[in-house]
Amino acid sequence: MSHSCREISQEYCKRARDVASELLKGISMSLGLEENYIDKAMEVEFGSQLLVVNFYPPCPQPELAIGMPPHSDHGLLTLLIQNQLGGLQVLHNGKWVPINPLPNSILLNTGDHMEILTNGKYKSVVHRAMVNNKANRISIATSHGPPLDKVVSPSQELVDTDFHPIAYHGITYRE
């Protein structure tokens, strides 16, 4: 990787981490928790960040191919930017729903570890990427999670035996 590309990538990752941190504050507060609860509980400051750039060239028969098969993301949050072609689909009520990108927007996917931490209040998003026959599709994803050996389990503040029993067992981010 060239020096200038490395500098741009590092700056992008720093700013993506800042955005993720603000989103985690909002999620914490939406759950009735202290603003920095998720950040502190998951040690996000020392956590993992993964930058993935996907390039999907035009496919002559897009109905016969998938760019990325159905999956959910590990970690807490994934921030996604993509060009205006679309191609991202989310599984909702058993049907694939196309997500058409808005100009200059960031899409947020909640991940598997967020679902565990929130005891299912926030669900991990099952999604896939489809190809097209028109033009190149480009997406840039940054995944944010705790340190690799951090045990993620349902927050005790979100569990009660009567209405919200523990729905997940604890696992490490590495698992």
PDB file of C-alpha atoms in Angstrom:
ATOM      1  CA  MET A   1       0.000   0.000   0.000  1.00  0.00           C
ATOM      2  CA  SER A   2       1.389   3.400  -0.927  1.00  0.00           C
ATOM      3  CA  HIS A   3       2.199   5.943   1.766  1.00  0.00           C
ATOM      4  CA  SER A   4      -0.602   8.304   0.695  1.00  0.00           C
ATOM      5  CA  CYS A   5      -3.152   5.473   0.571  1.00  0.00           C
ATOM      6  CA  ARG A   6      -2.050   4.330   4.045  1.00  0.00           C
ATOM      7  CA  GLU A   7      -2.475   7.876   5.421  1.00  0.00           C
ATOM      8  CA  ILE A   8      -5.947   8.220   3.909  1.00  0.00           C
ATOM      9  CA  SER A   9      -6.970   4.779   5.231  1.00  0.00           C
ATOM     10  CA  GLN A  10      -5.718   5.612   8.726  1.00  0.00           C
ATOM     11  CA  GLU A  11      -7.583   8.916   8.766  1.00  0.00           C
ATOM     12  CA  TYR A  12     -10.747   7.237   7.480  1.00  0.00           C
ATOM     13  CA  CYS A  13     -10.511   4.544  10.179  1.00  0.00           C
ATOM     14  CA  LYS A  14      -9.987   7.156  12.897  1.00  0.00           C
ATOM     15  CA  ARG A  15     -13.065   9.084  11.798  1.00  0.00           C
ATOM     16  CA  ALA A  16     -15.112   5.889  11.413  1.00  0.00           C
ATOM     17  CA  ARG A  17     -14.174   4.940  14.990  1.00  0.00           C
ATOM     18  CA  ASP A  18     -15.357   8.379  16.157  1.00  0.00           C
ATOM     19  CA  VAL A  19     -18.701   7.913  14.360  1.00  0.00           C
ATOM     20  CA  ALA A  20     -19.080   4.411  15.825  1.00  0.00           C
ATOM     21  CA  SER A  21     -18.354   5.772  19.302  1.00  0.00           C
ATOM     22  CA  GLU A  22     -21.122   8.370  18.968  1.00  0.00           C
ATOM     23  CA  LEU A  23     -23.553   5.736  17.678  1.00  0.00           C
ATOM     24  CA  LEU A  24     -22.710   3.448  20.610  1.00  0.00           C
ATOM     25  CA  LYS A  25     -23.537   6.312  22.986  1.00  0.00           C
ATOM     26  CA  GLY A  26     -26.941   6.691  21.347  1.00  0.00           C
ATOM     27  CA  ILE A  27     -27.588   2.949  21.491  1.00  0.00           C
ATOM     28  CA  SER A  28     -26.599   2.866  25.172  1.00  0.00           C
ATOM     29  CA  MET A  29     -28.999   5.698  25.976  1.00  0.00           C
ATOM     30  CA  SER A  30     -31.795   4.100  23.911  1.00  0.00           C
ATOM     31  CA  LEU A  31     -31.501   1.071  26.199  1.00  0.00           C
ATOM     32  CA  GLY A  32     -31.791   3.222  29.318  1.00  0.00           C
ATOM     33  CA  LEU A  33     -28.111   2.770  30.106  1.00  0.00           C
ATOM     34  CA  GLU A  34     -25.444   5.322  30.858  1.00  0.00           C
ATOM     35  CA  GLU A  35     -24.109   7.090  27.731  1.00  0.00           C
ATOM     36  CA  ASN A  36     -20.717   5.349  27.746  1.00  0.00           C
ATOM     37  CA  TYR A  37     -21.990   1.967  28.948  1.00  0.00           C
ATOM     38  CA  ILE A  38     -21.294  -0.058  25.778  1.00  0.00           C
ATOM     39  CA  ASP A  39     -18.003   1.706  25.146  1.00  0.00           C
ATOM     40  CA  LYS A  40     -16.761   0.891  28.670  1.00  0.00           C
ATOM     41  CA  ALA A  41     -18.292  -2.595  28.982  1.00  0.00           C
ATOM     42  CA  MET A  42     -16.890  -3.689  25.610  1.00  0.00           C
ATOM     43  CA  GLU A  43     -13.560  -1.836  25.980  1.00  0.00           C
ATOM     44  CA  VAL A  44     -14.141  -0.392  22.507  1.00  0.00           C
ATOM     45  CA  GLU A  45     -11.193   1.993  22.875  1.00  0.00           C
ATOM     46  CA  PHE A  46      -8.897  -1.071  22.816  1.00  0.00           C
ATOM     47  CA  GLY A  47     -11.122  -3.102  20.525  1.00  0.00           C
ATOM     48  CA  SER A  48     -10.985  -4.397  17.004  1.00  0.00           C
ATOM     49  CA  GLN A  49     -11.600  -2.444  13.848  1.00  0.00           C
ATOM     50  CA  LEU A  50     -11.627  -4.032  10.423  1.00  0.00           C
ATOM     51  CA  LEU A  51     -11.638  -2.105   7.143  1.00  0.00           C
ATOM     52  CA  VAL A  52     -12.935  -4.033   4.122  1.00  0.00           C
ATOM     53  CA  VAL A  53     -13.160  -2.647   0.601  1.00  0.00           C
ATOM     54  CA  ASN A  54     -15.314  -4.687  -1.780  1.00  0.00           C
ATOM     55  CA  PHE A  55     -15.237  -4.367  -5.557  1.00  0.00           C
ATOM     56  CA  TYR A  56     -17.877  -6.113  -7.648  1.00  0.00           C
ATOM     57  CA  PRO A  57     -17.370  -5.805 -11.429  1.00  0.00           C
ATOM     58  CA  PRO A  58     -20.380  -5.953 -13.748  1.00  0.00           C
ATOM     59  CA  CYS A  59     -21.698  -9.472 -14.195  1.00  0.00           C
ATOM     60  CA  PRO A  60     -23.225 -10.431 -17.560  1.00  0.00           C
ATOM     61  CA  GLN A  61     -25.813 -12.657 -15.839  1.00  0.00           C
ATOM     62  CA  PRO A  62     -26.425 -11.155 -12.389  1.00  0.00           C
ATOM     63  CA  GLU A  63     -29.418 -13.408 -11.758  1.00  0.00           C
ATOM     64  CA  LEU A  64     -26.988 -16.367 -11.645  1.00  0.00           C
ATOM     65  CA  ALA A  65     -24.521 -14.858  -9.156  1.00  0.00           C
ATOM     66  CA  ILE A  66     -24.287 -13.326  -5.708  1.00  0.00           C
ATOM     67  CA  GLY A  67     -21.589 -10.827  -4.768  1.00  0.00           C
ATOM     68  CA  MET A  68     -21.576 -11.844  -1.095  1.00  0.00           C
ATOM     69  CA  PRO A  69     -23.786 -14.645   0.259  1.00  0.00           C
ATOM     70  CA  PRO A  70     -26.209 -14.081   3.162  1.00  0.00           C
ATOM     71  CA  HIS A  71     -24.437 -13.418   6.450  1.00  0.00           C
ATOM     72  CA  SER A  72     -24.491 -11.299   9.579  1.00  0.00           C
ATOM     73  CA  ASP A  73     -21.499  -9.305  10.757  1.00  0.00           C
ATOM     74  CA  HIS A  74     -19.460 -10.112  13.825  1.00  0.00           C
ATOM     75  CA  GLY A  75     -18.776  -7.312  16.271  1.00  0.00           C
ATOM     76  CA  LEU A  76     -20.945  -4.513  17.530  1.00  0.00           C
ATOM     77  CA  LEU A  77     -21.409  -2.226  14.532  1.00  0.00           C
ATOM     78  CA  THR A  78     -20.482  -2.100  10.867  1.00  0.00           C
ATOM     79  CA  LEU A  79     -20.471   1.224   9.058  1.00  0.00           C
ATOM     80  CA  LEU A  80     -20.964   0.870   5.313  1.00  0.00           C
ATOM     81  CA  ILE A  81     -20.588   3.350   2.494  1.00  0.00           C
ATOM     82  CA  GLN A  82     -21.261   2.352  -1.084  1.00  0.00           C
ATOM     83  CA  ASN A  83     -21.558   3.873  -4.501  1.00  0.00           C
ATOM     84  CA  GLN A  84     -25.021   4.692  -5.823  1.00  0.00           C
ATOM     85  CA  LEU A  85     -25.604   1.360  -7.595  1.00  0.00           C
ATOM     86  CA  GLY A  86     -27.056  -0.358  -4.571  1.00  0.00           C
ATOM     87  CA  GLY A  87     -26.907  -4.131  -4.392  1.00  0.00           C
ATOM     88  CA  LEU A  88     -27.192  -4.504  -0.636  1.00  0.00           C
ATOM     89  CA  GLN A  89     -30.218  -6.499   0.495  1.00  0.00           C
ATOM     90  CA  VAL A  90     -31.452  -7.083   4.046  1.00  0.00           C
ATOM     91  CA  LEU A  91     -33.507 -10.071   5.174  1.00  0.00           C
ATOM     92  CA  HIS A  92     -36.715  -8.722   6.729  1.00  0.00           C
ATOM     93  CA  ASN A  93     -39.669 -10.935   7.674  1.00  0.00           C
ATOM     94  CA  GLY A  94     -38.328 -13.721   5.451  1.00  0.00           C
ATOM     95  CA  LYS A  95     -37.943 -11.545   2.344  1.00  0.00           C
ATOM     96  CA  TRP A  96     -34.935  -9.856   0.776  1.00  0.00           C
ATOM     97  CA  VAL A  97     -35.379  -6.080   0.769  1.00  0.00           C
ATOM     98  CA  PRO A  98     -33.104  -3.917  -1.416  1.00  0.00           C
ATOM     99  CA  ILE A  99     -31.417  -1.057   0.419  1.00  0.00           C
ATOM    100  CA  ASN A 100     -31.014   1.851  -1.958  1.00  0.00           C
ATOM    101  CA  PRO A 101     -28.154   4.060  -0.799  1.00  0.00           C
ATOM    102  CA  LEU A 102     -28.798   7.724  -0.186  1.00  0.00           C
ATOM    103  CA  PRO A 103     -26.128  10.101  -1.497  1.00  0.00           C
ATOM    104  CA  ASN A 104     -23.370  10.816   1.047  1.00  0.00           C
ATOM    105  CA  SER A 105     -24.847   8.420   3.596  1.00  0.00           C
ATOM    106  CA  ILE A 106     -23.450   5.827   5.974  1.00  0.00           C
ATOM    107  CA  LEU A 107     -25.430   2.650   6.530  1.00  0.00           C
ATOM    108  CA  LEU A 108     -25.285   1.067   9.981  1.00  0.00           C
ATOM    109  CA  ASN A 109     -25.529  -2.690  10.508  1.00  0.00           C
ATOM    110  CA  THR A 110     -25.735  -4.002  14.044  1.00  0.00           C
ATOM    111  CA  GLY A 111     -23.631  -7.108  14.547  1.00  0.00           C
ATOM    112  CA  ASP A 112     -23.789 -10.450  16.329  1.00  0.00           C
ATOM    113  CA  HIS A 113     -22.061  -9.205  19.472  1.00  0.00           C
ATOM    114  CA  MET A 114     -24.465  -6.256  19.758  1.00  0.00           C
ATOM    115  CA  GLU A 115     -27.366  -8.720  19.682  1.00  0.00           C
ATOM    116  CA  ILE A 116     -25.746 -10.760  22.459  1.00  0.00           C
ATOM    117  CA  LEU A 117     -24.829  -7.719  24.584  1.00  0.00           C
ATOM    118  CA  THR A 118     -28.349  -6.254  24.323  1.00  0.00           C
ATOM    119  CA  ASN A 119     -29.961  -9.655  24.963  1.00  0.00           C
ATOM    120  CA  GLY A 120     -31.735  -9.414  21.622  1.00  0.00           C
ATOM    121  CA  LYS A 121     -33.062  -5.863  21.911  1.00  0.00           C
ATOM    122  CA  TYR A 122     -30.880  -4.961  18.905  1.00  0.00           C
ATOM    123  CA  LYS A 123     -30.795  -7.701  16.284  1.00  0.00           C
ATOM    124  CA  SER A 124     -27.861  -8.606  14.087  1.00  0.00           C
ATOM    125  CA  VAL A 125     -28.731  -7.781  10.486  1.00  0.00           C
ATOM    126  CA  VAL A 126     -28.675 -10.653   7.967  1.00  0.00           C
ATOM    127  CA  HIS A 127     -27.730  -9.221   4.595  1.00  0.00           C
ATOM    128  CA  ARG A 128     -26.168 -10.035   1.235  1.00  0.00           C
ATOM    129  CA  ALA A 129     -24.631  -8.174  -1.703  1.00  0.00           C
ATOM    130  CA  MET A 130     -25.977  -8.639  -5.203  1.00  0.00           C
ATOM    131  CA  VAL A 131     -24.126  -7.964  -8.446  1.00  0.00           C
ATOM    132  CA  ASN A 132     -25.429  -6.083 -11.469  1.00  0.00           C
ATOM    133  CA  ASN A 133     -24.725  -5.994 -15.201  1.00  0.00           C
ATOM    134  CA  LYS A 134     -24.413  -2.205 -15.473  1.00  0.00           C
ATOM    135  CA  ALA A 135     -21.312  -0.968 -13.662  1.00  0.00           C
ATOM    136  CA  ASN A 136     -18.782  -1.601 -10.910  1.00  0.00           C
ATOM    137  CA  ARG A 137     -20.193  -1.739  -7.381  1.00  0.00           C
ATOM    138  CA  ILE A 138     -17.912  -0.566  -4.596  1.00  0.00           C
ATOM    139  CA  SER A 139     -18.512  -0.723  -0.855  1.00  0.00           C
ATOM    140  CA  ILE A 140     -16.336   0.173   2.115  1.00  0.00           C
ATOM    141  CA  ALA A 141     -17.173  -1.417   5.458  1.00  0.00           C
ATOM    142  CA  THR A 142     -15.635  -0.775   8.858  1.00  0.00           C
ATOM    143  CA  SER A 143     -16.507  -3.267  11.555  1.00  0.00           C
ATOM    144  CA  HIS A 144     -16.111  -2.260  15.204  1.00  0.00           C
ATOM    145  CA  GLY A 145     -15.908  -4.660  18.103  1.00  0.00           C
ATOM    146  CA  PRO A 146     -14.339  -5.361  21.478  1.00  0.00           C
ATOM    147  CA  PRO A 147     -10.832  -6.776  21.990  1.00  0.00           C
ATOM    148  CA  LEU A 148     -10.453 -10.318  20.622  1.00  0.00           C
ATOM    149  CA  ASP A 149     -10.482 -12.032  24.031  1.00  0.00           C
ATOM    150  CA  LYS A 150     -13.242  -9.913  25.580  1.00  0.00           C
ATOM    151  CA  VAL A 151     -16.175 -12.048  26.717  1.00  0.00           C
ATOM    152  CA  VAL A 152     -19.436 -10.671  25.349  1.00  0.00           C
ATOM    153  CA  SER A 153     -22.577 -11.725  27.198  1.00  0.00           C
ATOM    154  CA  PRO A 154     -25.982 -10.155  27.827  1.00  0.00           C
ATOM    155  CA  SER A 155     -25.783  -7.010  29.928  1.00  0.00           C
ATOM    156  CA  GLN A 156     -27.180  -7.744  33.392  1.00  0.00           C
ATOM    157  CA  GLU A 157     -28.960  -4.377  33.218  1.00  0.00           C
ATOM    158  CA  LEU A 158     -31.047  -5.730  30.316  1.00  0.00           C
ATOM    159  CA  VAL A 159     -31.928  -9.083  31.890  1.00  0.00           C
ATOM    160  CA  ASP A 160     -34.696  -9.984  34.316  1.00  0.00           C
ATOM    161  CA  THR A 161     -36.059 -13.441  35.024  1.00  0.00           C
ATOM    162  CA  ASP A 162     -39.723 -12.539  34.490  1.00  0.00           C
ATOM    163  CA  PHE A 163     -39.810 -10.631  31.205  1.00  0.00           C
ATOM    164  CA  HIS A 164     -36.322 -10.675  29.678  1.00  0.00           C
ATOM    165  CA  PRO A 165     -34.442 -13.849  30.688  1.00  0.00           C
ATOM    166  CA  ILE A 166     -30.922 -14.403  29.403  1.00  0.00           C
ATOM    167  CA  ALA A 167     -31.251 -15.404  25.749  1.00  0.00           C
ATOM    168  CA  TYR A 168     -27.558 -15.856  24.845  1.00  0.00           C
ATOM    169  CA  HIS A 169     -24.471 -17.380  26.395  1.00  0.00           C
ATOM    170  CA  GLY A 170     -21.238 -15.417  26.585  1.00  0.00           C
ATOM    171  CA  ILE A 171     -18.593 -15.792  23.876  1.00  0.00           C
ATOM    172  CA  THR A 172     -15.369 -14.024  23.103  1.00  0.00           C
ATOM    173  CA  TYR A 173     -15.110 -11.737  20.121  1.00  0.00           C
ATOM    174  CA  ARG A 174     -12.543 -14.149  18.691  1.00  0.00           C
ATOM    175  CA  GLU A 175     -15.140 -16.965  18.739  1.00  0.00           C
TER     176      GLU A 175
END
